[in-house]
Amino acid sequence: MENLKLNNKNLSQIAERVATPKYDRSAIKTGIVHVGIGGFHRAHEAFYTNQLLQDGTVKDLGICGVALLDFDTKIYNTLKEQDGLYTLIVKELDGTHTTQVIGSIVECLFAPENPIKVIEKMASPEVKIITLTITEGGYNYNEATKEFDFTNPLIIHDLEYPQAPKTIFGYLTQALKLRKEQGLKGITIQSCDNIQGNGHMMQKMLLSYVAKAEPSLVTWMETNVSFPNAMVDRITPVTSAEDIANLKENTGIDDAWPVVCEPFKQWVIEDNFIAGRPAWETVGAQFVPNVEPYEKMKLSLLNAGHSVIGLLGALMGYNTIDEAVHNTNIRTFLNNYMHIEVTPTLGDLEGINLNDYKQSLLERFGNINIKDQIDRICSETSAKYPIFILPTINSQLKANGSIKLAAFVTAAWAIYSLGKDEKGKELNIKDALKQELHKQAITATQTPSSFLEIDAVFGDLKTEKTFVEAYTTAYNDIVNRGVEACIKEYNSNTIKPN
Ligand code: CS2
């Protein structure tokens, strides 16, 4: 089989081998600007949008993908080279692969190369929605002050050089300013990140920035910009060299950066689109009046569940989530955490069978074909912990509920931050706060609670006596006996409620 580079020119030949866009890509106009064209966006929104374009009637909802950071050079170059095309490989539960070329990203821009072009694109009349996957840390929210972090050097830069911004806040401000000057009406800014009330969070953070950078825009924004909340879900591991090689071997498609993901997908969106919206519900998304309960459920069960397996699994020497969750001690611990500590905080989830949801998570985590990297899950825990785990602890403390298992995971993270697993193997820690975490982790070897002094992560958790005690006991237990012996004991002492 002849190898074919993935690009427009080869698309009709590639169509003889795998599913490709049925629509004429050259007829599709950009209606959405998306910032952050990593794996998740390409497995999720770009996939849904591709399905929406398939019948050929919708022509004005193509995506312009924006790579915002210098770090994104590689994905930008790859997509440019491939005319925005990429392969999505869904790894089914039975081990088979469903392979499809996605065509919904019809343009790409690299912000560091041409910031003005990005601003103008965001401000162009045909663009109705700006969607974002900028990671949890990208919202520039400080857990200690509960406010926008104006001390961030990149924000200081953007305030000083508004025409050459580096952050999403600088870009959006300039784009909205231009829209206002041009007399354009509404635009929707839609977050697709794992944050409780992600739309509200973006709105609050952006308004804080705008109030300083362009105060006259604030009132205009109130009536011209909407920020729907949404729950997004599809497990998307980092693409491996093996994935790229297998695709080439099995199909002859030469794609420099395909995306691999699980079959499950979910997108629950608040119907709050000031300039109209795609009919994503026709391709499986759900529009609801209030998305908050769904978000809470997903963040505190799926995402937190990932962190639980990741942090415990990393210390025990596992490399992938499925390996770790197939360890019955970890699995039982996770199950107990979900039932005992998270479930009481979720309130009423009308229409959802929570037991089925929790059961399905265990299946998804255990999918042996996905091989989701523990390194990926543990990366940026300092931005994830305040969103995935801290709210559960705070609600449980308020209700006098159990926090023992969450405290155990927190202690495991403190030990993880020392940089070695229990067998002495170096851990590959990626975290914006890596230095600080390491420093506090070292102090914690003498006084365990000092790890909790990182206020930007833990807020005022260090003042919660019940938590600090449980955490300190867990810390000493792990040091003395190792994670597995401890969780075994925790599991046998835990009575699972019905
Ligand atoms: C993961 C998420 O990064 C993480 O910690 O929990 O990337 C997770 O895989 C996605 O949110 C799934 O929807």
Short mmCIF file of C-alpha atoms and ligand atoms in Angstrom, two decimals:
data_model
loop_
_atom_site.label_atom_id
_atom_site.label_comp_id
_atom_site.label_asym_id
_atom_site.label_seq_id
_atom_site.Cartn_x
_atom_site.Cartn_y
_atom_site.Cartn_z
CA MET A 1 0.00 0.00 0.00
CA GLU A 2 1.39 3.34 -1.06
CA ASN A 3 1.96 5.80 1.80
CA LEU A 4 -0.04 8.98 1.41
CA LYS A 5 0.70 12.20 3.22
CA LEU A 6 -2.43 13.55 4.83
CA ASN A 7 -3.43 16.73 2.96
CA ASN A 8 -6.18 18.07 0.71
CA LYS A 9 -4.52 16.85 -2.44
CA ASN A 10 -4.49 13.23 -1.30
CA LEU A 11 -7.90 13.27 0.35
CA SER A 12 -9.84 11.48 -2.40
CA GLN A 13 -7.30 8.64 -2.45
CA ILE A 14 -7.34 8.48 1.35
CA ALA A 15 -11.15 8.23 1.17
CA GLU A 16 -10.72 4.78 -0.36
CA ARG A 17 -9.08 3.65 2.88
CA VAL A 18 -10.81 5.41 5.79
CA ALA A 19 -13.78 7.74 6.35
CA THR A 20 -13.07 11.31 5.26
CA PRO A 21 -15.15 14.52 5.25
CA LYS A 22 -18.16 14.11 2.94
CA TYR A 23 -18.44 17.85 2.45
CA ASP A 24 -16.50 20.15 0.15
CA ARG A 25 -14.01 21.73 2.53
CA SER A 26 -13.25 24.59 0.16
CA ALA A 27 -16.86 25.77 0.51
CA ILE A 28 -16.73 25.96 4.31
CA LYS A 29 -16.33 29.42 5.87
CA THR A 30 -14.98 30.06 9.33
CA GLY A 31 -17.67 30.75 11.96
CA ILE A 32 -15.78 29.61 15.05
CA VAL A 33 -12.33 30.63 16.26
CA HIS A 34 -10.87 28.04 18.60
CA VAL A 35 -7.87 28.71 20.82
CA GLY A 36 -5.84 25.67 21.86
CA ILE A 37 -5.74 23.01 19.12
CA GLY A 38 -4.43 20.18 21.28
CA GLY A 39 -5.64 16.59 21.33
CA PHE A 40 -8.76 17.22 23.39
CA HIS A 41 -10.20 19.87 21.08
CA ARG A 42 -9.54 17.68 18.10
CA ALA A 43 -11.22 14.64 19.73
CA HIS A 44 -14.19 16.68 20.93
CA GLU A 45 -15.48 19.99 19.51
CA ALA A 46 -13.74 19.60 16.15
CA PHE A 47 -15.13 16.06 15.92
CA TYR A 48 -18.72 17.17 16.74
CA THR A 49 -18.41 20.04 14.27
CA ASN A 50 -17.08 17.73 11.56
CA GLN A 51 -20.17 15.53 12.04
CA LEU A 52 -22.37 18.61 11.77
CA LEU A 53 -20.77 19.61 8.48
CA GLN A 54 -21.12 16.11 6.99
CA ASP A 55 -24.50 16.52 5.29
CA GLY A 56 -23.27 19.54 3.38
CA THR A 57 -26.04 21.97 4.39
CA VAL A 58 -24.09 23.88 7.05
CA LYS A 59 -21.35 25.87 5.39
CA ASP A 60 -20.56 28.72 7.75
CA LEU A 61 -19.27 26.89 10.82
CA GLY A 62 -15.74 25.93 9.97
CA ILE A 63 -13.14 26.29 12.71
CA CYS A 64 -10.12 28.56 12.62
CA GLY A 65 -7.64 26.92 15.01
CA VAL A 66 -5.36 29.30 16.90
CA ALA A 67 -2.09 28.18 18.43
CA LEU A 68 -1.50 30.73 21.16
CA LEU A 69 1.82 29.85 22.72
CA ASP A 70 5.38 29.43 21.40
CA PHE A 71 5.09 25.91 22.75
CA ASP A 72 2.34 25.25 20.15
CA THR A 73 4.67 25.69 17.15
CA LYS A 74 4.69 21.98 16.38
CA ILE A 75 0.94 21.50 16.24
CA TYR A 76 0.57 24.66 14.18
CA ASN A 77 3.20 23.56 11.65
CA THR A 78 1.71 20.09 11.45
CA LEU A 79 -1.82 21.28 10.82
CA LYS A 80 -0.64 23.89 8.32
CA GLU A 81 1.31 21.28 6.43
CA GLN A 82 -1.76 18.98 6.44
CA ASP A 83 -4.27 21.68 5.42
CA GLY A 84 -5.89 21.44 8.86
CA LEU A 85 -6.61 17.73 8.39
CA TYR A 86 -5.89 15.07 10.99
CA THR A 87 -6.87 11.51 11.74
CA LEU A 88 -9.02 10.65 14.74
CA ILE A 89 -8.46 7.10 15.96
CA VAL A 90 -11.13 5.91 18.38
CA LYS A 91 -9.84 3.00 20.44
CA GLU A 92 -12.92 0.86 21.00
CA LEU A 93 -13.38 -1.34 24.09
CA ASP A 94 -12.96 -4.52 22.05
CA GLY A 95 -9.52 -3.45 20.83
CA THR A 96 -10.56 -2.42 17.33
CA HIS A 97 -9.95 1.08 15.97
CA THR A 98 -12.40 3.37 14.22
CA THR A 99 -10.39 5.69 12.03
CA GLN A 100 -11.68 8.86 10.45
CA VAL A 101 -10.15 11.97 8.90
CA ILE A 102 -11.57 15.18 10.40
CA GLY A 103 -11.91 18.25 8.22
CA SER A 104 -13.64 20.88 10.37
CA ILE A 105 -10.48 22.91 11.07
CA VAL A 106 -10.39 24.91 7.86
CA GLU A 107 -7.83 27.55 8.85
CA CYS A 108 -4.95 27.79 11.32
CA LEU A 109 -3.17 30.78 12.82
CA PHE A 110 -0.05 30.99 14.93
CA ALA A 111 -0.48 33.86 17.37
CA PRO A 112 3.20 34.50 18.27
CA GLU A 113 3.94 34.92 14.55
CA ASN A 114 1.10 37.29 13.78
CA PRO A 115 -0.89 38.56 16.74
CA ILE A 116 -2.79 41.18 14.74
CA LYS A 117 -4.10 38.56 12.34
CA VAL A 118 -5.50 36.59 15.27
CA ILE A 119 -7.15 39.69 16.75
CA GLU A 120 -8.66 40.58 13.38
CA LYS A 121 -9.93 37.05 12.84
CA MET A 122 -11.60 37.04 16.27
CA ALA A 123 -13.16 40.40 15.38
CA SER A 124 -14.38 39.46 11.93
CA PRO A 125 -18.16 39.65 11.38
CA GLU A 126 -18.56 36.01 10.27
CA VAL A 127 -17.14 34.74 13.57
CA LYS A 128 -19.98 34.05 16.00
CA ILE A 129 -18.21 31.99 18.65
CA ILE A 130 -14.74 31.92 20.16
CA THR A 131 -14.17 28.58 21.88
CA LEU A 132 -11.33 27.81 24.26
CA THR A 133 -9.28 24.92 25.55
CA ILE A 134 -6.59 26.80 27.41
CA THR A 135 -6.19 24.35 30.34
CA GLU A 136 -7.22 24.81 33.95
CA GLY A 137 -4.19 27.00 34.65
CA GLY A 138 -4.96 29.26 31.69
CA TYR A 139 -7.74 31.09 33.54
CA ASN A 140 -5.23 32.91 35.72
CA TYR A 141 -7.35 32.41 38.80
CA ASN A 142 -5.76 32.47 42.23
CA GLU A 143 -7.35 30.09 44.74
CA ALA A 144 -5.96 32.10 47.68
CA THR A 145 -7.37 35.49 46.66
CA LYS A 146 -10.27 34.03 44.60
CA GLU A 147 -9.41 36.71 42.04
CA PHE A 148 -7.61 37.28 38.76
CA ASP A 149 -3.83 37.14 39.21
CA PHE A 150 -2.43 40.50 38.13
CA THR A 151 1.05 39.53 39.35
CA ASN A 152 1.47 37.05 36.46
CA PRO A 153 4.35 38.47 34.33
CA LEU A 154 2.49 37.63 31.11
CA ILE A 155 -0.49 39.68 32.23
CA ILE A 156 1.83 42.57 33.12
CA HIS A 157 3.26 42.24 29.60
CA ASP A 158 -0.18 42.29 27.97
CA LEU A 159 -1.21 45.41 29.86
CA GLU A 160 1.94 47.11 28.63
CA TYR A 161 1.86 45.85 25.00
CA PRO A 162 -1.81 45.50 24.07
CA GLN A 163 -1.09 45.07 20.35
CA ALA A 164 1.27 42.14 20.89
CA PRO A 165 -0.42 40.12 23.60
CA LYS A 166 0.72 36.79 24.94
CA THR A 167 -2.33 35.67 26.90
CA ILE A 168 -5.90 34.90 25.96
CA PHE A 169 -7.00 37.90 28.01
CA GLY A 170 -4.94 40.30 25.92
CA TYR A 171 -6.24 38.77 22.68
CA LEU A 172 -9.89 38.74 23.65
CA THR A 173 -9.76 42.31 24.93
CA GLN A 174 -8.31 43.62 21.68
CA ALA A 175 -10.73 41.56 19.60
CA LEU A 176 -13.77 42.76 21.56
CA LYS A 177 -12.54 46.34 21.34
CA LEU A 178 -12.33 46.00 17.57
CA ARG A 179 -15.77 44.43 17.37
CA LYS A 180 -17.21 47.32 19.36
CA GLU A 181 -15.46 49.90 17.16
CA GLN A 182 -16.81 48.19 14.05
CA GLY A 183 -20.33 48.28 15.46
CA LEU A 184 -20.59 44.50 15.45
CA LYS A 185 -23.17 42.90 17.68
CA GLY A 186 -22.83 39.90 19.93
CA ILE A 187 -20.29 37.17 20.21
CA THR A 188 -20.12 34.07 22.39
CA ILE A 189 -17.00 33.09 24.30
CA GLN A 190 -17.31 29.42 25.13
CA SER A 191 -14.96 27.61 27.47
CA CYS A 192 -14.31 23.92 26.87
CA ASP A 193 -12.05 23.44 29.89
CA ASN A 194 -12.55 21.33 32.99
CA ILE A 195 -13.59 24.06 35.39
CA GLN A 196 -16.71 24.36 37.50
CA GLY A 197 -18.82 27.08 35.88
CA ASN A 198 -16.22 27.39 33.12
CA GLY A 199 -18.20 30.08 31.27
CA HIS A 200 -18.73 32.11 34.42
CA MET A 201 -15.09 31.72 35.33
CA MET A 202 -14.01 33.06 31.93
CA GLN A 203 -16.47 35.91 32.21
CA LYS A 204 -15.25 36.88 35.67
CA MET A 205 -11.55 36.64 34.78
CA LEU A 206 -11.95 38.49 31.47
CA LEU A 207 -14.00 41.25 33.06
CA SER A 208 -11.33 41.74 35.72
CA TYR A 209 -8.71 42.13 33.03
CA VAL A 210 -10.82 44.35 30.80
CA ALA A 211 -11.72 46.63 33.72
CA LYS A 212 -8.02 47.41 33.96
CA ALA A 213 -6.96 47.26 30.31
CA GLU A 214 -9.97 48.80 28.51
CA PRO A 215 -12.48 49.98 31.13
CA SER A 216 -14.81 51.47 28.52
CA LEU A 217 -15.49 47.97 27.16
CA VAL A 218 -17.06 46.67 30.34
CA THR A 219 -20.60 47.92 29.73
CA TRP A 220 -20.51 46.91 26.07
CA MET A 221 -19.51 43.40 27.12
CA GLU A 222 -22.48 43.13 29.45
CA THR A 223 -24.91 43.24 26.56
CA ASN A 224 -22.81 41.89 23.72
CA VAL A 225 -20.93 38.85 24.98
CA SER A 226 -22.32 35.61 26.35
CA PHE A 227 -20.38 32.95 28.23
CA PRO A 228 -22.21 29.61 28.30
CA ASN A 229 -21.06 27.02 30.83
CA ALA A 230 -20.39 23.54 29.55
CA MET A 231 -19.35 20.09 30.65
CA VAL A 232 -16.93 18.47 28.23
CA ASP A 233 -15.78 14.88 28.25
CA ARG A 234 -13.68 12.49 26.20
CA ILE A 235 -10.52 10.82 27.47
CA THR A 236 -7.76 11.74 25.04
CA PRO A 237 -4.30 10.40 25.88
CA VAL A 238 -1.15 11.91 24.43
CA THR A 239 -0.52 10.48 20.93
CA SER A 240 2.44 8.10 21.01
CA ALA A 241 5.04 7.37 18.32
CA GLU A 242 3.51 3.90 18.17
CA ASP A 243 0.08 5.36 17.34
CA ILE A 244 1.61 7.26 14.42
CA ALA A 245 3.49 4.20 13.18
CA ASN A 246 0.45 1.91 13.51
CA LEU A 247 -1.73 4.30 11.53
CA LYS A 248 0.82 4.34 8.75
CA GLU A 249 1.22 0.59 8.77
CA ASN A 250 -2.49 -0.19 8.85
CA THR A 251 -3.78 2.45 6.43
CA GLY A 252 -0.78 3.95 4.66
CA ILE A 253 -1.81 7.37 5.99
CA ASP A 254 1.17 9.48 6.85
CA ASP A 255 -0.19 11.81 9.54
CA ALA A 256 2.39 13.58 11.72
CA TRP A 257 -0.05 14.09 14.59
CA PRO A 258 -3.18 11.95 14.69
CA VAL A 259 -5.39 12.04 17.79
CA VAL A 260 -6.34 8.94 19.78
CA CYS A 261 -9.30 8.79 22.15
CA GLU A 262 -11.88 6.62 23.87
CA PRO A 263 -15.29 5.90 22.28
CA PHE A 264 -17.24 7.72 25.04
CA LYS A 265 -17.97 11.39 24.51
CA GLN A 266 -20.21 13.91 26.21
CA TRP A 267 -20.87 17.61 25.80
CA VAL A 268 -23.55 19.28 27.89
CA ILE A 269 -23.91 22.96 27.11
CA GLU A 270 -25.92 25.82 28.53
CA ASP A 271 -28.04 27.32 25.79
CA ASN A 272 -26.71 30.85 26.02
CA PHE A 273 -25.37 31.89 22.61
CA ILE A 274 -25.93 35.55 21.90
CA ALA A 275 -25.08 35.30 18.19
CA GLY A 276 -26.78 31.96 17.50
CA ARG A 277 -25.19 28.57 17.67
CA PRO A 278 -24.42 25.37 15.78
CA ALA A 279 -27.04 22.64 16.05
CA TRP A 280 -24.51 20.44 17.85
CA GLU A 281 -27.47 18.62 19.45
CA THR A 282 -28.09 16.93 16.10
CA VAL A 283 -24.74 15.20 16.46
CA GLY A 284 -24.97 14.16 20.10
CA ALA A 285 -24.36 17.23 22.28
CA GLN A 286 -27.01 18.18 24.87
CA PHE A 287 -28.28 21.71 25.45
CA VAL A 288 -29.69 22.30 28.94
CA PRO A 289 -30.74 25.38 30.94
CA ASN A 290 -28.34 24.63 33.82
CA VAL A 291 -25.20 22.65 33.35
CA GLU A 292 -23.74 23.10 36.83
CA PRO A 293 -24.74 19.71 38.30
CA TYR A 294 -23.29 17.89 35.28
CA GLU A 295 -20.04 19.79 35.56
CA LYS A 296 -19.76 19.12 39.25
CA MET A 297 -20.41 15.42 38.77
CA LYS A 298 -17.84 15.09 36.02
CA LEU A 299 -15.10 17.15 37.64
CA SER A 300 -15.38 15.57 41.06
CA LEU A 301 -15.83 11.99 39.89
CA LEU A 302 -14.04 11.59 36.56
CA ASN A 303 -11.31 14.19 36.79
CA ALA A 304 -10.72 13.77 40.51
CA GLY A 305 -10.90 10.00 40.01
CA HIS A 306 -8.12 10.33 37.46
CA SER A 307 -6.00 12.30 39.94
CA VAL A 308 -6.63 9.69 42.66
CA ILE A 309 -5.52 6.83 40.42
CA GLY A 310 -2.71 8.91 38.95
CA LEU A 311 -1.09 10.06 42.19
CA LEU A 312 -1.40 6.73 44.00
CA GLY A 313 -0.48 4.82 40.86
CA ALA A 314 2.57 7.00 40.15
CA LEU A 315 4.01 6.36 43.63
CA MET A 316 3.40 2.64 43.19
CA GLY A 317 5.32 2.67 39.90
CA TYR A 318 2.51 2.35 37.35
CA ASN A 319 2.72 4.11 33.99
CA THR A 320 -0.84 4.02 32.73
CA ILE A 321 -4.29 4.58 34.24
CA ASP A 322 -5.63 1.19 33.12
CA GLU A 323 -2.73 -0.67 34.78
CA ALA A 324 -3.27 1.19 38.03
CA VAL A 325 -7.06 0.82 38.10
CA HIS A 326 -6.72 -2.93 37.55
CA ASN A 327 -4.94 -3.07 40.90
CA THR A 328 -7.87 -4.05 43.15
CA ASN A 329 -6.59 -2.02 46.09
CA ILE A 330 -6.52 1.19 44.03
CA ARG A 331 -9.85 0.35 42.45
CA THR A 332 -11.54 -0.22 45.80
CA PHE A 333 -10.01 2.94 47.22
CA LEU A 334 -11.29 4.95 44.24
CA ASN A 335 -14.71 3.37 44.53
CA ASN A 336 -14.87 4.28 48.23
CA TYR A 337 -13.68 7.81 47.52
CA MET A 338 -16.42 8.28 44.94
CA HIS A 339 -19.19 6.78 47.08
CA ILE A 340 -18.27 8.07 50.51
CA GLU A 341 -16.65 11.45 49.96
CA VAL A 342 -17.86 12.73 46.59
CA THR A 343 -21.45 11.48 46.26
CA PRO A 344 -22.80 13.37 49.31
CA THR A 345 -21.55 16.64 47.79
CA LEU A 346 -23.34 16.26 44.46
CA GLY A 347 -26.88 17.11 45.47
CA ASP A 348 -29.75 16.33 43.18
CA LEU A 349 -28.79 15.19 39.71
CA GLU A 350 -32.13 14.87 38.02
CA GLY A 351 -32.20 12.35 35.22
CA ILE A 352 -28.81 10.87 36.00
CA ASN A 353 -28.25 7.46 37.51
CA LEU A 354 -25.17 8.18 39.59
CA ASN A 355 -24.37 4.55 40.29
CA ASP A 356 -24.34 3.79 36.58
CA TYR A 357 -22.15 6.84 35.99
CA LYS A 358 -19.61 5.74 38.61
CA GLN A 359 -19.64 2.21 37.25
CA SER A 360 -19.05 3.48 33.72
CA LEU A 361 -16.07 5.47 34.94
CA LEU A 362 -14.41 2.34 36.27
CA GLU A 363 -14.92 0.73 32.87
CA ARG A 364 -13.58 3.74 31.01
CA PHE A 365 -10.52 4.02 33.27
CA GLY A 366 -9.92 0.30 32.84
CA ASN A 367 -9.99 0.35 29.00
CA ILE A 368 -6.71 -1.44 28.27
CA ASN A 369 -6.55 -0.08 24.74
CA ILE A 370 -6.42 3.55 25.79
CA LYS A 371 -3.18 3.44 27.79
CA ASP A 372 -3.76 6.92 29.17
CA GLN A 373 -0.49 8.14 30.62
CA ILE A 374 -0.23 8.67 34.38
CA ASP A 375 2.29 11.43 33.53
CA ARG A 376 -0.46 13.25 31.61
CA ILE A 377 -2.95 12.87 34.44
CA CYS A 378 -0.52 14.07 37.13
CA SER A 379 0.70 17.00 35.03
CA GLU A 380 -0.37 20.40 36.33
CA THR A 381 -1.94 18.93 39.47
CA SER A 382 -1.48 22.32 41.11
CA ALA A 383 -4.08 23.74 38.71
CA LYS A 384 -6.31 20.64 38.81
CA TYR A 385 -6.45 19.99 42.57
CA PRO A 386 -8.34 23.22 43.44
CA ILE A 387 -10.98 22.34 40.83
CA PHE A 388 -11.23 18.56 41.05
CA ILE A 389 -10.61 17.75 44.71
CA LEU A 390 -10.68 20.83 46.94
CA PRO A 391 -14.43 21.57 46.49
CA THR A 392 -15.25 18.04 47.69
CA ILE A 393 -13.07 18.50 50.78
CA ASN A 394 -14.57 21.90 51.56
CA SER A 395 -18.17 20.65 51.24
CA GLN A 396 -17.44 17.56 53.30
CA LEU A 397 -15.78 19.63 56.02
CA LYS A 398 -18.78 21.91 56.13
CA ALA A 399 -21.13 18.94 56.44
CA ASN A 400 -18.91 17.09 58.94
CA GLY A 401 -18.50 14.33 56.37
CA SER A 402 -15.50 12.09 55.73
CA ILE A 403 -12.37 13.65 54.19
CA LYS A 404 -10.01 10.84 55.11
CA LEU A 405 -9.54 9.48 51.59
CA ALA A 406 -9.07 12.92 50.03
CA ALA A 407 -6.53 13.69 52.75
CA PHE A 408 -4.72 10.47 51.85
CA VAL A 409 -4.53 11.49 48.19
CA THR A 410 -3.26 14.92 49.20
CA ALA A 411 -0.51 13.32 51.29
CA ALA A 412 0.36 11.08 48.35
CA TRP A 413 0.72 14.20 46.20
CA ALA A 414 3.07 15.78 48.75
CA ILE A 415 5.27 12.68 48.61
CA TYR A 416 4.97 12.47 44.82
CA SER A 417 6.25 16.06 44.66
CA LEU A 418 9.58 14.90 46.08
CA GLY A 419 10.16 13.54 42.58
CA LYS A 420 10.63 9.78 43.08
CA ASP A 421 8.28 6.82 43.17
CA GLU A 422 8.38 4.26 45.98
CA LYS A 423 10.96 2.20 44.11
CA GLY A 424 13.23 5.24 43.79
CA LYS A 425 12.51 5.81 40.09
CA GLU A 426 12.52 9.45 38.93
CA LEU A 427 9.02 10.83 38.29
CA ASN A 428 8.42 13.01 35.25
CA ILE A 429 6.68 15.95 36.95
CA LYS A 430 5.24 18.68 34.75
CA ASP A 431 3.73 21.52 36.69
CA ALA A 432 3.84 25.31 36.51
CA LEU A 433 4.47 25.27 40.29
CA LYS A 434 7.02 22.45 40.14
CA GLN A 435 9.75 24.35 42.04
CA GLU A 436 7.46 25.50 44.79
CA LEU A 437 5.82 22.10 45.15
CA HIS A 438 9.24 20.50 45.45
CA LYS A 439 10.42 23.00 48.01
CA GLN A 440 7.34 22.52 50.19
CA ALA A 441 7.54 18.75 49.70
CA ILE A 442 11.05 18.79 51.16
CA THR A 443 9.95 20.85 54.17
CA ALA A 444 7.03 18.44 54.54
CA THR A 445 9.42 15.56 55.19
CA GLN A 446 9.99 17.26 58.59
CA THR A 447 6.58 18.88 59.08
CA PRO A 448 4.05 17.23 56.73
CA SER A 449 1.51 20.04 56.96
CA SER A 450 3.89 22.56 55.38
CA PHE A 451 2.89 21.20 51.96
CA LEU A 452 -0.56 22.67 52.62
CA GLU A 453 0.95 26.14 52.88
CA ILE A 454 0.81 26.68 49.13
CA ASP A 455 -2.18 29.02 49.40
CA ALA A 456 -2.67 29.38 45.63
CA VAL A 457 -3.54 25.67 45.56
CA PHE A 458 -5.07 24.90 48.94
CA GLY A 459 -6.73 28.19 49.89
CA ASP A 460 -7.12 28.12 53.66
CA LEU A 461 -7.15 24.34 54.02
CA LYS A 462 -4.11 24.54 56.32
CA THR A 463 -6.38 26.06 58.98
CA GLU A 464 -8.85 23.14 58.93
CA LYS A 465 -7.80 21.08 61.92
CA THR A 466 -9.72 17.92 60.98
CA PHE A 467 -8.19 17.90 57.55
CA VAL A 468 -4.65 18.64 58.70
CA GLU A 469 -4.83 15.78 61.20
CA ALA A 470 -6.12 13.27 58.67
CA TYR A 471 -3.55 14.44 56.15
CA THR A 472 -0.66 14.20 58.64
CA THR A 473 -1.68 10.69 59.71
CA ALA A 474 -1.90 9.64 56.06
CA TYR A 475 1.48 11.22 55.27
CA ASN A 476 3.24 9.36 58.09
CA ASP A 477 1.44 6.12 57.20
CA ILE A 478 2.58 6.31 53.59
CA VAL A 479 6.17 7.07 54.59
CA ASN A 480 6.21 4.20 57.09
CA ARG A 481 4.35 1.54 55.19
CA GLY A 482 4.00 2.52 51.55
CA VAL A 483 0.86 3.40 49.59
CA GLU A 484 -0.41 -0.09 48.88
CA ALA A 485 -0.29 -1.39 52.46
CA CYS A 486 -2.06 1.77 53.62
CA ILE A 487 -4.86 1.70 51.08
CA LYS A 488 -5.40 -1.97 51.77
CA GLU A 489 -5.99 -1.10 55.39
CA TYR A 490 -8.11 1.97 54.58
CA ASN A 491 -10.19 -0.26 52.29
CA SER A 492 -10.78 -2.91 54.92
CA ASN A 493 -11.73 -0.30 57.51
CA THR A 494 -14.14 1.47 55.21
CA ILE A 495 -17.76 0.50 55.20
CA LYS A 496 -19.33 1.41 51.93
CA PRO A 497 -22.72 3.05 52.36
CA ASN A 498 -25.60 1.76 50.23
C1 CS2 B 1 -7.89 14.40 32.93
C2 CS2 B 1 -8.68 14.99 31.80
O1 CS2 B 1 -6.20 16.00 32.65
C3 CS2 B 1 -6.77 15.30 33.45
O2 CS2 B 1 -6.47 15.24 34.61
O3 CS2 B 1 -8.74 14.06 33.99
O4 CS2 B 1 -7.86 15.38 30.76
C4 CS2 B 1 -9.73 13.99 31.29
O5 CS2 B 1 -9.13 12.94 30.59
C5 CS2 B 1 -10.74 14.67 30.42
O6 CS2 B 1 -11.32 15.72 31.13
C6 CS2 B 1 -11.80 13.67 29.99
O7 CS2 B 1 -12.93 14.31 29.56
#
